[in-house]
Amino acid sequence: RKEVEQDPGPFNVPEGATVAFNCTYSNSASQSFFWYRQDCRKEPKLLMSVYSSGNEDGRFTAQLNRASQYISLLIRDSKLSDSATYLCVVTSNFNKFYFGSGTKLNVKP
Amino acid sequence: GAVVSQHPSRVICKSGTSVKIECRSLDFQATTMFWYRQFPKQSLMLMATSNEGSKATYEQGVEKDKFLINHASLTLSTLTVTSAHPEDSSFYICSARGFRQGTNTGELFFGEGSRLTVL
């Protein structure tokens, strides 16, 4: 079983839509969780960390469910510029980071 | 905030030659850096963990004699692809753990990546 699993998508949504991605992780000792965004042929960049209590940054909301071992990312009012691949990253001790395969989002006019 | 710089961003070489890629942490010290490769439309694959002053830890299936990693200082790690072949053509990315300015939460900062094409 993979350490981190994501639905590869693609998710094709119209502008203004709300879209959500989930990511499951297998190691119950995982401590820190992140969502990264990767544009085509570019390096990943941090979108947001995921805190136990859940956190929001503008149109983006991240949630952690430790009991079911998944994290989620919700994007409201999608913009064309949100089109990218969203990577789920999990670590237990910051010595090793596990990446999901990424979920591709296409926001269409 | 933390910045990681990677060089070169793009390299084309002939089969059989060796290529060195540098990864620098610009405003922080990184005792550990990570090297990944990514094929088109695929996810990042961790190749090795580079530890300052000691040998790198390679992931299963990654040939350590082919992908030489040197982490001689707290701000520089290098990946050398030796005797490159066309199948080594890929996007190579390094990362290091750093702290965003004003926070105490570590995160991974990535270099800009190096696109290697072996003819």
Short mmCIF file of C-alpha atoms in Angstrom, two decimals:
data_model
loop_
_atom_site.label_atom_id
_atom_site.label_comp_id
_atom_site.label_asym_id
_atom_site.label_seq_id
_atom_site.Cartn_x
_atom_site.Cartn_y
_atom_site.Cartn_z
CA ARG A 1 0.00 0.00 0.00
CA LYS A 2 1.30 3.45 -0.87
CA GLU A 3 2.14 5.83 1.95
CA VAL A 4 -0.02 8.55 0.45
CA GLU A 5 -2.79 8.13 -2.09
CA GLN A 6 -4.66 10.67 -4.14
CA ASP A 7 -7.20 10.55 -6.91
CA PRO A 8 -5.19 11.62 -9.98
CA GLY A 9 -8.23 13.25 -11.61
CA PRO A 10 -8.42 15.25 -13.71
CA PHE A 11 -11.13 17.29 -12.09
CA ASN A 12 -12.67 19.47 -14.78
CA VAL A 13 -14.76 22.25 -13.24
CA PRO A 14 -16.19 25.55 -14.48
CA GLU A 15 -15.02 28.87 -13.11
CA GLY A 16 -16.72 29.70 -9.86
CA ALA A 17 -17.28 26.09 -8.87
CA THR A 18 -16.34 24.57 -5.55
CA VAL A 19 -14.10 21.53 -5.74
CA ALA A 20 -12.66 19.24 -3.09
CA PHE A 21 -9.80 16.77 -3.08
CA ASN A 22 -9.00 14.09 -0.56
CA CYS A 23 -5.75 12.41 0.25
CA THR A 24 -5.33 9.32 2.44
CA TYR A 25 -2.20 8.35 4.32
CA SER A 26 -1.25 4.98 5.75
CA ASN A 27 1.10 5.86 8.63
CA SER A 28 -0.87 6.70 11.73
CA ALA A 29 2.27 8.28 13.22
CA SER A 30 2.25 11.02 10.59
CA GLN A 31 2.50 14.41 12.23
CA SER A 32 2.60 17.09 9.60
CA PHE A 33 0.57 17.51 6.47
CA PHE A 34 0.80 19.87 3.54
CA TRP A 35 -0.83 20.71 0.26
CA TYR A 36 1.55 21.75 -2.51
CA ARG A 37 0.66 23.10 -5.90
CA GLN A 38 2.65 22.20 -8.98
CA ASP A 39 2.21 23.95 -12.28
CA CYS A 40 3.20 22.20 -15.48
CA ARG A 41 7.00 21.87 -15.82
CA LYS A 42 7.59 23.80 -12.60
CA GLU A 43 8.65 22.90 -9.09
CA PRO A 44 6.03 22.33 -6.35
CA LYS A 45 5.21 25.27 -4.14
CA LEU A 46 3.55 25.21 -0.76
CA LEU A 47 -0.12 26.05 -0.89
CA MET A 48 -0.89 25.52 2.77
CA SER A 49 -0.04 23.48 5.80
CA VAL A 50 -2.84 21.43 7.30
CA TYR A 51 -3.47 21.89 11.00
CA SER A 52 -5.35 19.57 13.30
CA SER A 53 -8.12 22.09 13.79
CA GLY A 54 -8.43 22.76 10.09
CA ASN A 55 -7.41 26.01 8.51
CA GLU A 56 -8.55 28.42 5.88
CA ASP A 57 -6.65 30.77 3.60
CA GLY A 58 -8.93 32.83 1.42
CA ARG A 59 -10.76 30.50 -0.95
CA PHE A 60 -8.81 27.47 0.27
CA THR A 61 -9.74 25.31 3.25
CA ALA A 62 -7.71 22.36 4.50
CA GLN A 63 -8.96 19.74 6.93
CA LEU A 64 -7.35 16.83 8.74
CA ASN A 65 -9.20 13.73 9.87
CA ARG A 66 -6.82 11.66 11.98
CA ALA A 67 -9.35 8.96 12.77
CA SER A 68 -9.85 8.16 9.11
CA GLN A 69 -6.34 9.20 8.14
CA TYR A 70 -7.10 11.64 5.40
CA ILE A 71 -6.68 15.28 4.62
CA SER A 72 -8.79 17.36 2.32
CA LEU A 73 -8.50 20.54 0.31
CA LEU A 74 -11.53 22.60 -0.61
CA ILE A 75 -11.32 25.34 -3.22
CA ARG A 76 -14.23 27.75 -3.44
CA ASP A 77 -15.02 30.07 -6.34
CA SER A 78 -12.48 28.39 -8.62
CA LYS A 79 -10.39 30.61 -10.86
CA LEU A 80 -8.74 29.74 -14.13
CA SER A 81 -5.43 30.29 -12.38
CA ASP A 82 -6.21 27.48 -9.94
CA SER A 83 -5.59 24.97 -12.73
CA ALA A 84 -2.62 22.92 -11.56
CA THR A 85 -1.71 19.64 -9.93
CA TYR A 86 -2.24 19.53 -6.19
CA LEU A 87 0.14 17.35 -4.21
CA CYS A 88 -0.54 15.98 -0.78
CA VAL A 89 2.61 15.69 1.37
CA VAL A 90 2.89 13.86 4.68
CA THR A 91 5.75 13.48 7.13
CA SER A 92 6.14 11.94 10.56
CA ASN A 93 9.48 13.43 11.57
CA PHE A 94 10.60 15.78 8.81
CA ASN A 95 13.32 13.32 7.89
CA LYS A 96 11.25 11.82 5.12
CA PHE A 97 8.38 13.31 3.19
CA TYR A 98 5.84 11.23 1.34
CA PHE A 99 4.12 12.60 -1.72
CA GLY A 100 0.85 11.67 -3.25
CA SER A 101 0.76 11.28 -7.00
CA GLY A 102 -1.09 14.56 -7.30
CA THR A 103 -4.60 15.53 -8.32
CA LYS A 104 -4.94 17.47 -11.53
CA LEU A 105 -7.44 20.32 -11.59
CA ASN A 106 -8.61 22.00 -14.78
CA VAL A 107 -10.76 25.08 -14.30
CA LYS A 108 -12.55 26.00 -17.49
CA PRO A 109 -14.14 29.30 -18.55
CA GLY B 1 11.92 33.20 3.91
CA ALA B 2 13.84 30.15 2.88
CA VAL B 3 14.90 29.87 -0.73
CA VAL B 4 16.42 26.98 -2.60
CA SER B 5 18.24 27.55 -5.84
CA GLN B 6 18.97 24.85 -8.37
CA HIS B 7 21.31 25.03 -11.33
CA PRO B 8 21.30 24.45 -14.25
CA SER B 9 17.64 24.75 -15.06
CA ARG B 10 18.07 23.02 -18.38
CA VAL B 11 20.83 20.84 -19.75
CA ILE B 12 21.23 18.84 -22.92
CA CYS B 13 24.08 16.38 -23.11
CA LYS B 14 25.33 13.52 -25.21
CA SER B 15 24.89 9.95 -24.15
CA GLY B 16 27.78 8.74 -22.01
CA THR B 17 28.65 12.09 -20.50
CA SER B 18 28.16 13.11 -16.88
CA VAL B 19 26.02 15.99 -15.70
CA LYS B 20 26.22 17.77 -12.36
CA ILE B 21 23.25 19.55 -10.83
CA GLU B 22 23.67 21.90 -7.89
CA CYS B 23 21.17 22.66 -5.16
CA ARG B 24 21.80 25.54 -2.79
CA SER B 25 19.93 26.78 0.23
CA LEU B 26 20.36 30.53 -0.08
CA ASP B 27 19.50 31.93 3.31
CA PHE B 28 19.37 28.97 5.63
CA GLN B 29 21.40 25.92 6.48
CA ALA B 30 20.10 22.60 5.29
CA THR B 31 21.61 19.53 6.90
CA THR B 32 19.28 17.43 4.82
CA MET B 33 18.29 17.85 1.21
CA PHE B 34 16.17 15.62 -0.93
CA TRP B 35 16.55 14.74 -4.59
CA TYR B 36 13.58 13.79 -6.74
CA ARG B 37 12.97 12.98 -10.35
CA GLN B 38 9.75 13.42 -12.20
CA PHE B 39 8.79 11.98 -15.55
CA PRO B 40 6.13 13.72 -17.65
CA LYS B 41 2.65 13.49 -16.15
CA GLN B 42 3.94 11.46 -13.23
CA SER B 43 4.45 12.26 -9.59
CA LEU B 44 7.66 13.18 -7.84
CA MET B 45 9.79 10.17 -7.03
CA LEU B 46 12.26 10.46 -4.17
CA MET B 47 15.65 9.30 -5.32
CA ALA B 48 17.79 9.94 -2.27
CA THR B 49 18.21 11.90 0.91
CA SER B 50 21.38 13.91 1.03
CA ASN B 51 22.97 14.37 4.45
CA GLU B 52 25.64 16.97 5.09
CA GLY B 53 28.93 15.35 5.93
CA SER B 54 27.80 11.78 5.40
CA LYS B 55 26.70 9.41 2.70
CA ALA B 56 23.39 9.88 0.99
CA THR B 57 20.55 7.47 1.64
CA TYR B 58 19.21 6.08 -1.61
CA GLU B 59 15.73 4.80 -2.24
CA GLN B 60 15.20 1.28 -3.41
CA GLY B 61 15.94 0.88 -7.08
CA VAL B 62 18.11 3.99 -7.39
CA GLU B 63 21.68 3.21 -8.39
CA LYS B 64 24.04 5.07 -6.09
CA ASP B 65 26.96 4.66 -8.49
CA LYS B 66 24.98 6.25 -11.26
CA PHE B 67 23.49 9.09 -9.27
CA LEU B 68 26.31 10.46 -7.17
CA ILE B 69 25.28 12.77 -4.38
CA ASN B 70 27.63 15.00 -2.48
CA HIS B 71 26.58 17.25 0.38
CA ALA B 72 29.84 18.90 1.32
CA SER B 73 28.44 21.93 3.10
CA LEU B 74 25.32 23.04 4.91
CA THR B 75 24.16 24.99 1.90
CA LEU B 76 25.12 22.87 -1.09
CA SER B 77 24.21 19.44 -2.36
CA THR B 78 25.10 18.15 -5.81
CA LEU B 79 23.68 15.36 -7.89
CA THR B 80 25.86 13.96 -10.66
CA VAL B 81 24.25 11.76 -13.27
CA THR B 82 27.14 9.63 -14.49
CA SER B 83 27.33 8.14 -17.96
CA ALA B 84 23.93 9.54 -18.80
CA HIS B 85 21.66 7.71 -21.20
CA PRO B 86 18.46 8.84 -22.91
CA GLU B 87 16.36 7.02 -20.31
CA ASP B 88 17.87 9.33 -17.68
CA SER B 89 16.15 12.28 -19.35
CA SER B 90 13.84 13.69 -16.72
CA PHE B 91 13.05 16.63 -14.47
CA TYR B 92 15.28 16.54 -11.40
CA ILE B 93 14.22 18.58 -8.38
CA CYS B 94 15.89 19.14 -5.04
CA SER B 95 14.29 20.29 -1.83
CA ALA B 96 15.28 21.21 1.68
CA ARG B 97 13.44 21.80 4.86
CA GLY B 98 13.32 25.41 5.89
CA PHE B 99 11.16 27.87 7.74
CA ARG B 100 9.00 30.52 6.19
CA GLN B 101 9.79 33.94 7.60
CA GLY B 102 7.80 34.64 10.69
CA THR B 103 6.79 31.03 11.31
CA ASN B 104 8.24 28.14 13.23
CA THR B 105 6.67 25.47 11.11
CA GLY B 106 9.05 23.67 8.81
CA GLU B 107 8.13 23.10 5.23
CA LEU B 108 9.80 21.79 2.13
CA PHE B 109 11.23 24.37 -0.21
CA PHE B 110 11.97 23.23 -3.71
CA GLY B 111 14.59 24.25 -6.19
CA GLU B 112 13.38 25.33 -9.59
CA GLY B 113 14.23 21.95 -11.06
CA SER B 114 16.67 20.86 -13.75
CA ARG B 115 15.40 19.45 -17.00
CA LEU B 116 17.89 16.96 -18.35
CA THR B 117 17.77 15.79 -21.93
CA VAL B 118 20.22 13.11 -22.97
CA LEU B 119 20.63 12.73 -26.70
#
